[in-house]
JSON list of C-alpha atoms and ligand atoms in Angstrom, two decimals:
[
{"chain": "A", "resi": 194, "resn": "UNK", "atom": "CA", "xyz": [18.59, -32.48, 3.66]},
{"chain": "A", "resi": 195, "resn": "UNK", "atom": "CA", "xyz": [15.89, -29.87, 3.13]},
{"chain": "A", "resi": 196, "resn": "UNK", "atom": "CA", "xyz": [16.15, -26.20, 2.13]},
{"chain": "A", "resi": 197, "resn": "UNK", "atom": "CA", "xyz": [12.56, -25.01, 2.09]},
{"chain": "A", "resi": 198, "resn": "UNK", "atom": "CA", "xyz": [13.36, -21.40, 1.14]},
{"chain": "A", "resi": 199, "resn": "UNK", "atom": "CA", "xyz": [16.16, -20.63, -1.30]},
{"chain": "A", "resi": 200, "resn": "UNK", "atom": "CA", "xyz": [16.40, -18.11, -4.15]},
{"chain": "A", "resi": 201, "resn": "UNK", "atom": "CA", "xyz": [18.12, -20.31, -6.74]},
{"chain": "A", "resi": 202, "resn": "UNK", "atom": "CA", "xyz": [17.61, -17.78, -9.52]},
{"chain": "A", "resi": 203, "resn": "UNK", "atom": "CA", "xyz": [19.53, -15.09, -7.63]},
{"chain": "A", "resi": 204, "resn": "UNK", "atom": "CA", "xyz": [22.84, -16.96, -7.37]},
{"chain": "A", "resi": 205, "resn": "UNK", "atom": "CA", "xyz": [25.57, -15.94, -9.79]},
{"chain": "A", "resi": 206, "resn": "UNK", "atom": "CA", "xyz": [25.46, -19.38, -11.41]},
{"chain": "A", "resi": 207, "resn": "UNK", "atom": "CA", "xyz": [22.05, -20.95, -10.70]},
{"chain": "A", "resi": 208, "resn": "UNK", "atom": "CA", "xyz": [22.65, -23.98, -12.94]},
{"chain": "A", "resi": 209, "resn": "UNK", "atom": "CA", "xyz": [25.76, -25.02, -10.99]},
{"chain": "A", "resi": 210, "resn": "UNK", "atom": "CA", "xyz": [23.86, -24.67, -7.69]},
{"chain": "A", "resi": 211, "resn": "UNK", "atom": "CA", "xyz": [20.94, -26.69, -9.09]},
{"chain": "A", "resi": 212, "resn": "UNK", "atom": "CA", "xyz": [23.34, -29.40, -10.29]},
{"chain": "A", "resi": 213, "resn": "UNK", "atom": "CA", "xyz": [24.90, -29.77, -6.86]},
{"chain": "A", "resi": 214, "resn": "UNK", "atom": "CA", "xyz": [21.43, -29.92, -5.25]},
{"chain": "A", "resi": 215, "resn": "UNK", "atom": "CA", "xyz": [20.60, -32.86, -7.50]},
{"chain": "A", "resi": 216, "resn": "UNK", "atom": "CA", "xyz": [23.94, -34.58, -6.78]},
{"chain": "A", "resi": 217, "resn": "UNK", "atom": "CA", "xyz": [23.30, -34.27, -3.05]},
{"chain": "A", "resi": 218, "resn": "UNK", "atom": "CA", "xyz": [19.73, -35.58, -3.40]},
{"chain": "A", "resi": 219, "resn": "UNK", "atom": "CA", "xyz": [18.44, -32.52, -1.56]},
{"chain": "A", "resi": 220, "resn": "UNK", "atom": "CA", "xyz": [14.87, -31.30, -1.31]},
{"chain": "A", "resi": 221, "resn": "UNK", "atom": "CA", "xyz": [14.70, -27.59, -2.19]},
{"chain": "A", "resi": 222, "resn": "UNK", "atom": "CA", "xyz": [11.86, -25.12, -2.42]},
{"chain": "A", "resi": 223, "resn": "UNK", "atom": "CA", "xyz": [13.09, -22.62, -4.98]},
{"chain": "A", "resi": 224, "resn": "UNK", "atom": "CA", "xyz": [11.16, -19.43, -4.27]},
{"chain": "A", "resi": 225, "resn": "UNK", "atom": "CA", "xyz": [10.82, -16.50, -6.69]},
{"chain": "A", "resi": 226, "resn": "UNK", "atom": "CA", "xyz": [10.42, -12.79, -6.03]},
{"chain": "A", "resi": 227, "resn": "UNK", "atom": "CA", "xyz": [8.47, -11.87, -9.20]},
{"chain": "A", "resi": 228, "resn": "UNK", "atom": "CA", "xyz": [5.95, -13.69, -11.40]},
{"chain": "A", "resi": 229, "resn": "UNK", "atom": "CA", "xyz": [8.13, -12.87, -14.42]},
{"chain": "A", "resi": 230, "resn": "UNK", "atom": "CA", "xyz": [10.92, -14.97, -12.84]},
{"chain": "A", "resi": 231, "resn": "UNK", "atom": "CA", "xyz": [8.68, -18.04, -12.71]},
{"chain": "A", "resi": 232, "resn": "UNK", "atom": "CA", "xyz": [9.41, -19.44, -16.14]},
{"chain": "A", "resi": 233, "resn": "UNK", "atom": "CA", "xyz": [13.20, -19.23, -16.05]},
{"chain": "A", "resi": 234, "resn": "UNK", "atom": "CA", "xyz": [13.42, -20.36, -12.42]},
{"chain": "A", "resi": 235, "resn": "UNK", "atom": "CA", "xyz": [11.15, -23.37, -12.83]},
{"chain": "A", "resi": 236, "resn": "UNK", "atom": "CA", "xyz": [13.39, -24.48, -15.72]},
{"chain": "A", "resi": 237, "resn": "UNK", "atom": "CA", "xyz": [16.17, -24.99, -13.12]},
{"chain": "A", "resi": 238, "resn": "UNK", "atom": "CA", "xyz": [14.10, -27.82, -11.58]},
{"chain": "A", "resi": 239, "resn": "UNK", "atom": "CA", "xyz": [15.13, -30.51, -14.05]},
{"chain": "A", "resi": 240, "resn": "UNK", "atom": "CA", "xyz": [12.90, -33.61, -14.32]},
{"chain": "A", "resi": 241, "resn": "UNK", "atom": "CA", "xyz": [13.68, -36.11, -11.56]},
{"chain": "A", "resi": 242, "resn": "UNK", "atom": "CA", "xyz": [15.18, -33.47, -9.26]},
{"chain": "A", "resi": 243, "resn": "UNK", "atom": "CA", "xyz": [13.77, -32.78, -5.82]},
{"chain": "A", "resi": 244, "resn": "UNK", "atom": "CA", "xyz": [13.63, -29.06, -6.55]},
{"chain": "A", "resi": 245, "resn": "UNK", "atom": "CA", "xyz": [10.16, -27.53, -6.45]},
{"chain": "A", "resi": 246, "resn": "UNK", "atom": "CA", "xyz": [9.55, -24.00, -7.65]},
{"chain": "A", "resi": 247, "resn": "UNK", "atom": "CA", "xyz": [7.30, -21.52, -5.90]},
{"chain": "A", "resi": 248, "resn": "UNK", "atom": "CA", "xyz": [5.53, -18.65, -7.64]},
{"chain": "A", "resi": 249, "resn": "UNK", "atom": "CA", "xyz": [6.02, -15.43, -5.70]},
{"chain": "A", "resi": 250, "resn": "UNK", "atom": "CA", "xyz": [5.89, -11.67, -5.46]},
{"chain": "A", "resi": 251, "resn": "UNK", "atom": "CA", "xyz": [8.15, -10.39, -2.71]},
{"chain": "A", "resi": 252, "resn": "UNK", "atom": "CA", "xyz": [6.64, -7.73, -0.39]},
{"chain": "A", "resi": 253, "resn": "UNK", "atom": "CA", "xyz": [9.78, -5.58, -0.60]},
{"chain": "A", "resi": 254, "resn": "UNK", "atom": "CA", "xyz": [9.22, -5.06, -4.34]},
{"chain": "A", "resi": 255, "resn": "UNK", "atom": "CA", "xyz": [5.41, -5.21, -4.34]},
{"chain": "A", "resi": 256, "resn": "UNK", "atom": "CA", "xyz": [5.22, -1.51, -5.32]},
{"chain": "A", "resi": 257, "resn": "UNK", "atom": "CA", "xyz": [7.42, -2.11, -8.37]},
{"chain": "A", "resi": 258, "resn": "UNK", "atom": "CA", "xyz": [5.76, -5.34, -9.49]},
{"chain": "A", "resi": 259, "resn": "UNK", "atom": "CA", "xyz": [2.07, -4.97, -8.62]},
{"chain": "A", "resi": 260, "resn": "UNK", "atom": "CA", "xyz": [1.48, -4.90, -12.40]},
{"chain": "A", "resi": 261, "resn": "UNK", "atom": "CA", "xyz": [2.57, -8.55, -12.56]},
{"chain": "A", "resi": 262, "resn": "UNK", "atom": "CA", "xyz": [-0.45, -9.84, -10.63]},
{"chain": "A", "resi": 263, "resn": "UNK", "atom": "CA", "xyz": [-2.18, -10.99, -13.86]},
{"chain": "A", "resi": 264, "resn": "UNK", "atom": "CA", "xyz": [0.97, -12.99, -14.64]},
{"chain": "A", "resi": 265, "resn": "UNK", "atom": "CA", "xyz": [0.78, -14.48, -11.14]},
{"chain": "A", "resi": 266, "resn": "UNK", "atom": "CA", "xyz": [-2.80, -15.59, -11.80]},
{"chain": "A", "resi": 267, "resn": "UNK", "atom": "CA", "xyz": [-1.79, -17.04, -15.15]},
{"chain": "A", "resi": 268, "resn": "UNK", "atom": "CA", "xyz": [0.90, -19.30, -13.67]},
{"chain": "A", "resi": 269, "resn": "UNK", "atom": "CA", "xyz": [-0.80, -20.29, -10.42]},
{"chain": "A", "resi": 270, "resn": "UNK", "atom": "CA", "xyz": [-2.27, -23.50, -11.83]},
{"chain": "A", "resi": 271, "resn": "UNK", "atom": "CA", "xyz": [1.25, -24.70, -12.71]},
{"chain": "A", "resi": 272, "resn": "UNK", "atom": "CA", "xyz": [2.44, -25.17, -9.13]},
{"chain": "A", "resi": 273, "resn": "UNK", "atom": "CA", "xyz": [1.35, -26.25, -5.65]},
{"chain": "A", "resi": 274, "resn": "UNK", "atom": "CA", "xyz": [3.88, -23.82, -4.12]},
{"chain": "A", "resi": 275, "resn": "UNK", "atom": "CA", "xyz": [3.61, -20.07, -3.66]},
{"chain": "A", "resi": 276, "resn": "UNK", "atom": "CA", "xyz": [6.38, -17.79, -2.32]},
{"chain": "A", "resi": 277, "resn": "UNK", "atom": "CA", "xyz": [8.02, -15.61, -1.51]},
{"chain": "A", "resi": 278, "resn": "UNK", "atom": "CA", "xyz": [4.99, -13.58, -0.50]},
{"chain": "A", "resi": 279, "resn": "UNK", "atom": "CA", "xyz": [3.98, -11.67, 2.60]},
{"chain": "A", "resi": 280, "resn": "UNK", "atom": "CA", "xyz": [4.33, -8.26, 4.22]},
{"chain": "A", "resi": 281, "resn": "UNK", "atom": "CA", "xyz": [7.33, -6.19, 5.36]},
{"chain": "A", "resi": 282, "resn": "UNK", "atom": "CA", "xyz": [6.76, -3.53, 8.04]},
{"chain": "A", "resi": 283, "resn": "UNK", "atom": "CA", "xyz": [10.35, -2.27, 8.08]},
{"chain": "A", "resi": 284, "resn": "UNK", "atom": "CA", "xyz": [10.78, 1.55, 7.90]},
{"chain": "A", "resi": 285, "resn": "UNK", "atom": "CA", "xyz": [12.15, 1.42, 4.34]},
{"chain": "A", "resi": 286, "resn": "UNK", "atom": "CA", "xyz": [9.04, -0.41, 3.05]},
{"chain": "A", "resi": 287, "resn": "UNK", "atom": "CA", "xyz": [6.29, 0.93, 5.28]},
{"chain": "A", "resi": 288, "resn": "UNK", "atom": "CA", "xyz": [5.44, 3.70, 2.81]},
{"chain": "A", "resi": 289, "resn": "UNK", "atom": "CA", "xyz": [4.33, 1.04, 0.32]},
{"chain": "A", "resi": 290, "resn": "UNK", "atom": "CA", "xyz": [2.17, -0.69, 2.91]},
{"chain": "A", "resi": 291, "resn": "UNK", "atom": "CA", "xyz": [-1.13, -0.25, 1.03]},
{"chain": "A", "resi": 292, "resn": "UNK", "atom": "CA", "xyz": [0.36, -1.76, -2.13]},
{"chain": "A", "resi": 293, "resn": "UNK", "atom": "CA", "xyz": [1.85, -4.60, -0.13]},
{"chain": "A", "resi": 294, "resn": "UNK", "atom": "CA", "xyz": [-1.60, -5.34, 1.31]},
{"chain": "A", "resi": 295, "resn": "UNK", "atom": "CA", "xyz": [-3.22, -5.19, -2.13]},
{"chain": "A", "resi": 296, "resn": "UNK", "atom": "CA", "xyz": [-0.68, -7.68, -3.49]},
{"chain": "A", "resi": 297, "resn": "UNK", "atom": "CA", "xyz": [-0.77, -10.05, -0.51]},
{"chain": "A", "resi": 298, "resn": "UNK", "atom": "CA", "xyz": [-4.58, -10.06, -0.36]},
{"chain": "A", "resi": 299, "resn": "UNK", "atom": "CA", "xyz": [-4.81, -10.67, -4.09]},
{"chain": "A", "resi": 300, "resn": "UNK", "atom": "CA", "xyz": [-2.44, -13.63, -3.85]},
{"chain": "A", "resi": 301, "resn": "UNK", "atom": "CA", "xyz": [-4.14, -15.16, -0.82]},
{"chain": "A", "resi": 302, "resn": "UNK", "atom": "CA", "xyz": [-7.51, -14.85, -2.53]},
{"chain": "A", "resi": 303, "resn": "UNK", "atom": "CA", "xyz": [-6.17, -16.43, -5.73]},
{"chain": "A", "resi": 304, "resn": "UNK", "atom": "CA", "xyz": [-4.71, -19.32, -3.71]},
{"chain": "A", "resi": 305, "resn": "UNK", "atom": "CA", "xyz": [-8.04, -19.80, -1.94]},
{"chain": "A", "resi": 306, "resn": "UNK", "atom": "CA", "xyz": [-9.94, -19.87, -5.23]},
{"chain": "A", "resi": 307, "resn": "UNK", "atom": "CA", "xyz": [-7.40, -22.35, -6.62]},
{"chain": "A", "resi": 308, "resn": "UNK", "atom": "CA", "xyz": [-8.08, -24.75, -3.74]},
{"chain": "A", "resi": 309, "resn": "UNK", "atom": "CA", "xyz": [-5.10, -23.85, -1.54]},
{"chain": "A", "resi": 310, "resn": "UNK", "atom": "CA", "xyz": [-1.33, -23.77, -1.92]},
{"chain": "A", "resi": 311, "resn": "UNK", "atom": "CA", "xyz": [1.75, -24.37, 0.23]},
{"chain": "A", "resi": 312, "resn": "UNK", "atom": "CA", "xyz": [2.94, -20.82, 0.90]},
{"chain": "A", "resi": 313, "resn": "UNK", "atom": "CA", "xyz": [6.39, -19.57, 2.00]},
{"chain": "A", "resi": 314, "resn": "UNK", "atom": "CA", "xyz": [5.69, -16.30, 3.80]},
{"chain": "A", "resi": 315, "resn": "UNK", "atom": "CA", "xyz": [7.81, -13.30, 4.78]},
{"chain": "A", "resi": 316, "resn": "UNK", "atom": "CA", "xyz": [6.60, -11.48, 7.91]},
{"chain": "A", "resi": 317, "resn": "UNK", "atom": "CA", "xyz": [9.47, -9.17, 8.95]},
{"chain": "A", "resi": 318, "resn": "UNK", "atom": "CA", "xyz": [8.12, -6.54, 11.38]},
{"chain": "A", "resi": 319, "resn": "UNK", "atom": "CA", "xyz": [4.65, -7.49, 10.20]},
{"chain": "A", "resi": 320, "resn": "UNK", "atom": "CA", "xyz": [3.71, -10.72, 11.97]},
{"chain": "A", "resi": 321, "resn": "UNK", "atom": "CA", "xyz": [0.36, -9.52, 13.40]},
{"chain": "A", "resi": 322, "resn": "UNK", "atom": "CA", "xyz": [-0.74, -8.13, 10.00]},
{"chain": "A", "resi": 323, "resn": "UNK", "atom": "CA", "xyz": [0.32, -11.30, 8.16]},
{"chain": "A", "resi": 324, "resn": "UNK", "atom": "CA", "xyz": [-1.66, -13.44, 10.62]},
{"chain": "A", "resi": 325, "resn": "UNK", "atom": "CA", "xyz": [-4.65, -11.12, 10.26]},
{"chain": "A", "resi": 326, "resn": "UNK", "atom": "CA", "xyz": [-4.64, -11.58, 6.47]},
{"chain": "A", "resi": 327, "resn": "UNK", "atom": "CA", "xyz": [-4.28, -15.36, 6.83]},
{"chain": "A", "resi": 328, "resn": "UNK", "atom": "CA", "xyz": [-7.40, -15.35, 9.00]},
{"chain": "A", "resi": 329, "resn": "UNK", "atom": "CA", "xyz": [-9.23, -13.16, 6.45]},
{"chain": "A", "resi": 330, "resn": "UNK", "atom": "CA", "xyz": [-8.31, -15.60, 3.65]},
{"chain": "A", "resi": 331, "resn": "UNK", "atom": "CA", "xyz": [-8.57, -18.91, 5.46]},
{"chain": "A", "resi": 332, "resn": "UNK", "atom": "CA", "xyz": [-8.57, -21.60, 2.83]},
{"chain": "A", "resi": 333, "resn": "UNK", "atom": "CA", "xyz": [-5.58, -20.06, 1.03]},
{"chain": "A", "resi": 334, "resn": "UNK", "atom": "CA", "xyz": [-3.57, -23.12, 1.99]},
{"chain": "A", "resi": 335, "resn": "UNK", "atom": "CA", "xyz": [-0.78, -24.06, 4.38]},
{"chain": "A", "resi": 336, "resn": "UNK", "atom": "CA", "xyz": [1.33, -21.10, 5.53]},
{"chain": "A", "resi": 337, "resn": "UNK", "atom": "CA", "xyz": [5.01, -21.64, 6.27]},
{"chain": "A", "resi": 338, "resn": "UNK", "atom": "CA", "xyz": [6.38, -18.60, 8.06]},
{"chain": "A", "resi": 339, "resn": "UNK", "atom": "CA", "xyz": [9.96, -18.30, 6.87]},
{"chain": "A", "resi": 340, "resn": "UNK", "atom": "CA", "xyz": [12.61, -16.77, 9.19]},
{"chain": "A", "resi": 341, "resn": "UNK", "atom": "CA", "xyz": [9.90, -15.89, 11.71]},
{"chain": "A", "resi": 342, "resn": "UNK", "atom": "CA", "xyz": [11.00, -13.00, 13.95]},
{"chain": "A", "resi": 343, "resn": "UNK", "atom": "CA", "xyz": [7.76, -11.89, 15.61]},
{"chain": "A", "resi": 344, "resn": "UNK", "atom": "CA", "xyz": [6.98, -11.78, 19.29]},
{"chain": "A", "resi": 345, "resn": "UNK", "atom": "CA", "xyz": [6.13, -14.71, 21.53]},
{"chain": "A", "resi": 346, "resn": "UNK", "atom": "CA", "xyz": [2.45, -13.88, 21.41]},
{"chain": "A", "resi": 347, "resn": "UNK", "atom": "CA", "xyz": [2.51, -13.69, 17.60]},
{"chain": "A", "resi": 348, "resn": "UNK", "atom": "CA", "xyz": [4.11, -17.11, 17.60]},
{"chain": "A", "resi": 349, "resn": "UNK", "atom": "CA", "xyz": [1.32, -18.51, 19.77]},
{"chain": "A", "resi": 350, "resn": "UNK", "atom": "CA", "xyz": [-1.27, -17.05, 17.38]},
{"chain": "A", "resi": 351, "resn": "UNK", "atom": "CA", "xyz": [0.58, -18.46, 14.38]},
{"chain": "A", "resi": 352, "resn": "UNK", "atom": "CA", "xyz": [0.71, -21.93, 15.93]},
{"chain": "A", "resi": 353, "resn": "UNK", "atom": "CA", "xyz": [-3.02, -21.73, 16.76]},
{"chain": "A", "resi": 354, "resn": "UNK", "atom": "CA", "xyz": [-3.69, -20.77, 13.12]},
{"chain": "A", "resi": 355, "resn": "UNK", "atom": "CA", "xyz": [-1.90, -23.90, 11.88]},
{"chain": "A", "resi": 356, "resn": "UNK", "atom": "CA", "xyz": [1.23, -22.18, 10.57]},
{"chain": "A", "resi": 357, "resn": "UNK", "atom": "CA", "xyz": [4.46, -24.07, 9.90]},
{"chain": "A", "resi": 358, "resn": "UNK", "atom": "CA", "xyz": [7.94, -22.58, 10.25]},
{"chain": "A", "resi": 359, "resn": "UNK", "atom": "CA", "xyz": [11.15, -22.77, 8.23]},
{"chain": "A", "resi": 360, "resn": "UNK", "atom": "CA", "xyz": [14.32, -21.92, 10.13]},
{"chain": "A", "resi": 361, "resn": "UNK", "atom": "CA", "xyz": [17.87, -21.46, 8.89]},
{"chain": "A", "resi": 362, "resn": "UNK", "atom": "CA", "xyz": [21.41, -21.34, 10.22]},
{"chain": "A", "resi": 363, "resn": "UNK", "atom": "CA", "xyz": [21.65, -17.54, 9.82]},
{"chain": "A", "resi": 364, "resn": "UNK", "atom": "CA", "xyz": [18.44, -17.08, 11.83]},
{"chain": "A", "resi": 365, "resn": "UNK", "atom": "CA", "xyz": [19.55, -19.46, 14.59]},
{"chain": "A", "resi": 366, "resn": "UNK", "atom": "CA", "xyz": [22.59, -17.37, 15.59]},
{"chain": "A", "resi": 367, "resn": "UNK", "atom": "CA", "xyz": [20.19, -15.02, 17.39]},
{"chain": "A", "resi": 368, "resn": "UNK", "atom": "CA", "xyz": [19.26, -16.01, 20.95]},
{"chain": "A", "resi": 369, "resn": "UNK", "atom": "CA", "xyz": [15.83, -14.42, 20.48]},
{"chain": "A", "resi": 370, "resn": "UNK", "atom": "CA", "xyz": [15.23, -16.64, 17.44]},
{"chain": "A", "resi": 371, "resn": "UNK", "atom": "CA", "xyz": [16.43, -19.72, 19.32]},
{"chain": "A", "resi": 372, "resn": "UNK", "atom": "CA", "xyz": [13.94, -18.97, 22.10]},
{"chain": "A", "resi": 373, "resn": "UNK", "atom": "CA", "xyz": [11.14, -18.74, 19.51]},
{"chain": "A", "resi": 374, "resn": "UNK", "atom": "CA", "xyz": [12.17, -22.00, 17.88]},
{"chain": "A", "resi": 375, "resn": "UNK", "atom": "CA", "xyz": [11.96, -23.78, 21.25]},
{"chain": "A", "resi": 376, "resn": "UNK", "atom": "CA", "xyz": [8.26, -22.84, 21.31]},
{"chain": "A", "resi": 377, "resn": "UNK", "atom": "CA", "xyz": [7.50, -24.02, 17.76]},
{"chain": "A", "resi": 378, "resn": "UNK", "atom": "CA", "xyz": [5.76, -27.40, 17.42]},
{"chain": "A", "resi": 379, "resn": "UNK", "atom": "CA", "xyz": [8.52, -29.75, 16.25]},
{"chain": "A", "resi": 380, "resn": "UNK", "atom": "CA", "xyz": [6.22, -31.47, 13.83]},
{"chain": "A", "resi": 381, "resn": "UNK", "atom": "CA", "xyz": [5.71, -28.17, 11.95]},
{"chain": "A", "resi": 382, "resn": "UNK", "atom": "CA", "xyz": [9.34, -27.15, 11.51]},
{"chain": "A", "resi": 383, "resn": "UNK", "atom": "CA", "xyz": [11.45, -27.37, 8.34]},
{"chain": "A", "resi": 384, "resn": "UNK", "atom": "CA", "xyz": [14.97, -26.14, 7.54]},
{"chain": "A", "resi": 385, "resn": "UNK", "atom": "CA", "xyz": [15.83, -23.37, 5.06]},
{"chain": "A", "resi": 386, "resn": "UNK", "atom": "CA", "xyz": [18.73, -21.09, 4.15]},
{"chain": "A", "resi": 387, "resn": "UNK", "atom": "CA", "xyz": [17.25, -17.99, 2.42]},
{"chain": "A", "resi": 388, "resn": "UNK", "atom": "CA", "xyz": [20.38, -18.07, 0.26]},
{"chain": "A", "resi": 389, "resn": "UNK", "atom": "CA", "xyz": [21.92, -16.20, -1.38]},
{"chain": "A", "resi": 390, "resn": "UNK", "atom": "CA", "xyz": [20.54, -13.32, 0.76]},
{"chain": "A", "resi": 391, "resn": "UNK", "atom": "CA", "xyz": [21.43, -14.93, 4.09]},
{"chain": "A", "resi": 392, "resn": "UNK", "atom": "CA", "xyz": [25.11, -14.87, 5.01]},
{"chain": "A", "resi": 393, "resn": "UNK", "atom": "CA", "xyz": [27.01, -17.69, 6.64]},
{"chain": "A", "resi": 394, "resn": "UNK", "atom": "CA", "xyz": [30.66, -17.29, 7.56]},
{"chain": "A", "resi": 395, "resn": "UNK", "atom": "CA", "xyz": [30.95, -14.10, 5.51]},
{"chain": "A", "resi": 396, "resn": "UNK", "atom": "CA", "xyz": [29.57, -15.60, 2.29]},
{"chain": "A", "resi": 397, "resn": "UNK", "atom": "CA", "xyz": [26.17, -16.26, 0.71]},
{"chain": "A", "resi": 398, "resn": "UNK", "atom": "CA", "xyz": [24.44, -19.29, 2.20]},
{"chain": "A", "resi": 399, "resn": "UNK", "atom": "CA", "xyz": [24.23, -22.28, -0.16]},
{"chain": "A", "resi": 400, "resn": "UNK", "atom": "CA", "xyz": [21.22, -24.64, -0.05]},
{"chain": "A", "resi": 401, "resn": "UNK", "atom": "CA", "xyz": [23.35, -27.38, 1.55]},
{"chain": "A", "resi": 402, "resn": "UNK", "atom": "CA", "xyz": [24.12, -25.06, 4.48]},
{"chain": "A", "resi": 403, "resn": "UNK", "atom": "CA", "xyz": [20.62, -26.06, 5.65]},
{"chain": "A", "resi": 404, "resn": "UNK", "atom": "CA", "xyz": [22.37, -29.00, 7.32]},
{"chain": "A", "resi": 405, "resn": "UNK", "atom": "CA", "xyz": [23.74, -26.51, 9.85]},
{"chain": "A", "resi": 406, "resn": "UNK", "atom": "CA", "xyz": [20.17, -25.74, 10.92]},
{"chain": "A", "resi": 407, "resn": "UNK", "atom": "CA", "xyz": [19.51, -29.46, 11.47]},
{"chain": "A", "resi": 408, "resn": "UNK", "atom": "CA", "xyz": [22.55, -29.60, 13.76]},
{"chain": "A", "resi": 409, "resn": "UNK", "atom": "CA", "xyz": [21.35, -26.55, 15.68]},
{"chain": "A", "resi": 410, "resn": "UNK", "atom": "CA", "xyz": [17.79, -27.90, 15.98]},
{"chain": "A", "resi": 411, "resn": "UNK", "atom": "CA", "xyz": [19.13, -31.16, 17.43]},
{"chain": "A", "resi": 412, "resn": "UNK", "atom": "CA", "xyz": [21.09, -29.11, 19.99]},
{"chain": "A", "resi": 413, "resn": "UNK", "atom": "CA", "xyz": [18.09, -26.90, 20.81]},
{"chain": "A", "resi": 414, "resn": "UNK", "atom": "CA", "xyz": [15.65, -29.78, 21.20]},
{"chain": "A", "resi": 415, "resn": "UNK", "atom": "CA", "xyz": [18.19, -31.68, 23.23]},
{"chain": "A", "resi": 416, "resn": "UNK", "atom": "CA", "xyz": [16.66, -35.14, 23.29]},
{"chain": "A", "resi": 417, "resn": "UNK", "atom": "CA", "xyz": [17.20, -36.30, 19.70]},
{"chain": "A", "resi": 418, "resn": "UNK", "atom": "CA", "xyz": [20.36, -37.14, 17.81]},
{"chain": "A", "resi": 419, "resn": "UNK", "atom": "CA", "xyz": [21.10, -35.21, 14.64]},
{"chain": "A", "resi": 420, "resn": "UNK", "atom": "CA", "xyz": [20.07, -38.26, 12.64]},
{"chain": "A", "resi": 421, "resn": "UNK", "atom": "CA", "xyz": [16.73, -38.50, 14.45]},
{"chain": "A", "resi": 422, "resn": "UNK", "atom": "CA", "xyz": [16.21, -34.76, 13.94]},
{"chain": "A", "resi": 423, "resn": "UNK", "atom": "CA", "xyz": [16.88, -35.16, 10.23]},
{"chain": "A", "resi": 424, "resn": "UNK", "atom": "CA", "xyz": [14.38, -38.02, 10.07]},
{"chain": "A", "resi": 425, "resn": "UNK", "atom": "CA", "xyz": [11.74, -35.92, 11.84]},
{"chain": "A", "resi": 426, "resn": "UNK", "atom": "CA", "xyz": [12.28, -33.02, 9.39]},
{"chain": "A", "resi": 427, "resn": "UNK", "atom": "CA", "xyz": [11.83, -35.36, 6.42]},
{"chain": "A", "resi": 428, "resn": "UNK", "atom": "CA", "xyz": [8.68, -36.83, 7.98]},
{"chain": "A", "resi": 429, "resn": "UNK", "atom": "CA", "xyz": [7.42, -33.26, 8.41]},
{"chain": "A", "resi": 430, "resn": "UNK", "atom": "CA", "xyz": [8.04, -32.52, 4.73]},
{"chain": "A", "resi": 431, "resn": "UNK", "atom": "CA", "xyz": [6.23, -35.67, 3.62]},
{"chain": "A", "resi": 432, "resn": "UNK", "atom": "CA", "xyz": [3.25, -34.74, 5.79]},
{"chain": "A", "resi": 433, "resn": "UNK", "atom": "CA", "xyz": [3.20, -31.15, 4.53]},
{"chain": "A", "resi": 434, "resn": "UNK", "atom": "CA", "xyz": [3.16, -32.21, 0.91]},
{"chain": "A", "resi": 435, "resn": "UNK", "atom": "CA", "xyz": [0.39, -34.75, 1.60]},
{"chain": "A", "resi": 436, "resn": "UNK", "atom": "CA", "xyz": [-1.95, -32.14, 3.12]},
{"chain": "B", "resi": 1012, "resn": "LIG", "atom": "MN1", "xyz": [13.78, -14.97, 0.98]}
]
């Protein structure tokens, strides 16, 4: 099972969650929202675990944490994974748009200079702008658009740009999202939860709830069993990491 976007450090008891991830043999991309969270969060990925930690600076707090960009640059050589990064065009964050752009551009440029990274990207109400920045900083690495909610045409542009997608059970309850997922190339899809932010059944999603997304993908795609779908997702992950 794969959860390619979870905020392990934001659970009430991250160590217990990390322990269960290891017991289940799960692959987890543990994303961070601030460079100052990098050290403590990467310590949750105990040696031998399949937890990988991503260095991030979340667009919704870019205006509060722009001062941590030097810390971002300092840690970038310690990981192949960057996230959560991106842009948020929602009305409550639009007033910080210029700062969001400064932060996102800085990070993409740093990734490009470092030879490229696997990036978990937030694009809520900002898909065209995110894609525009990815074009401007081509060479930043492999973008994985997490919980993509743009329009059909944005999706086509993202696919043409080489983007991947991570989709979760909370996202897949929406018919609009399901229609988008049908148009994503199957060989560039991974599962995620966005826990503990995402809610499932009235509670915070746990990394192992990603299995629900595998079930839903098998249903959506229609011509593969759940086991075959799971095998495809793992093959996708292996290919992504080998890029
Ligand atoms: Mn997230």
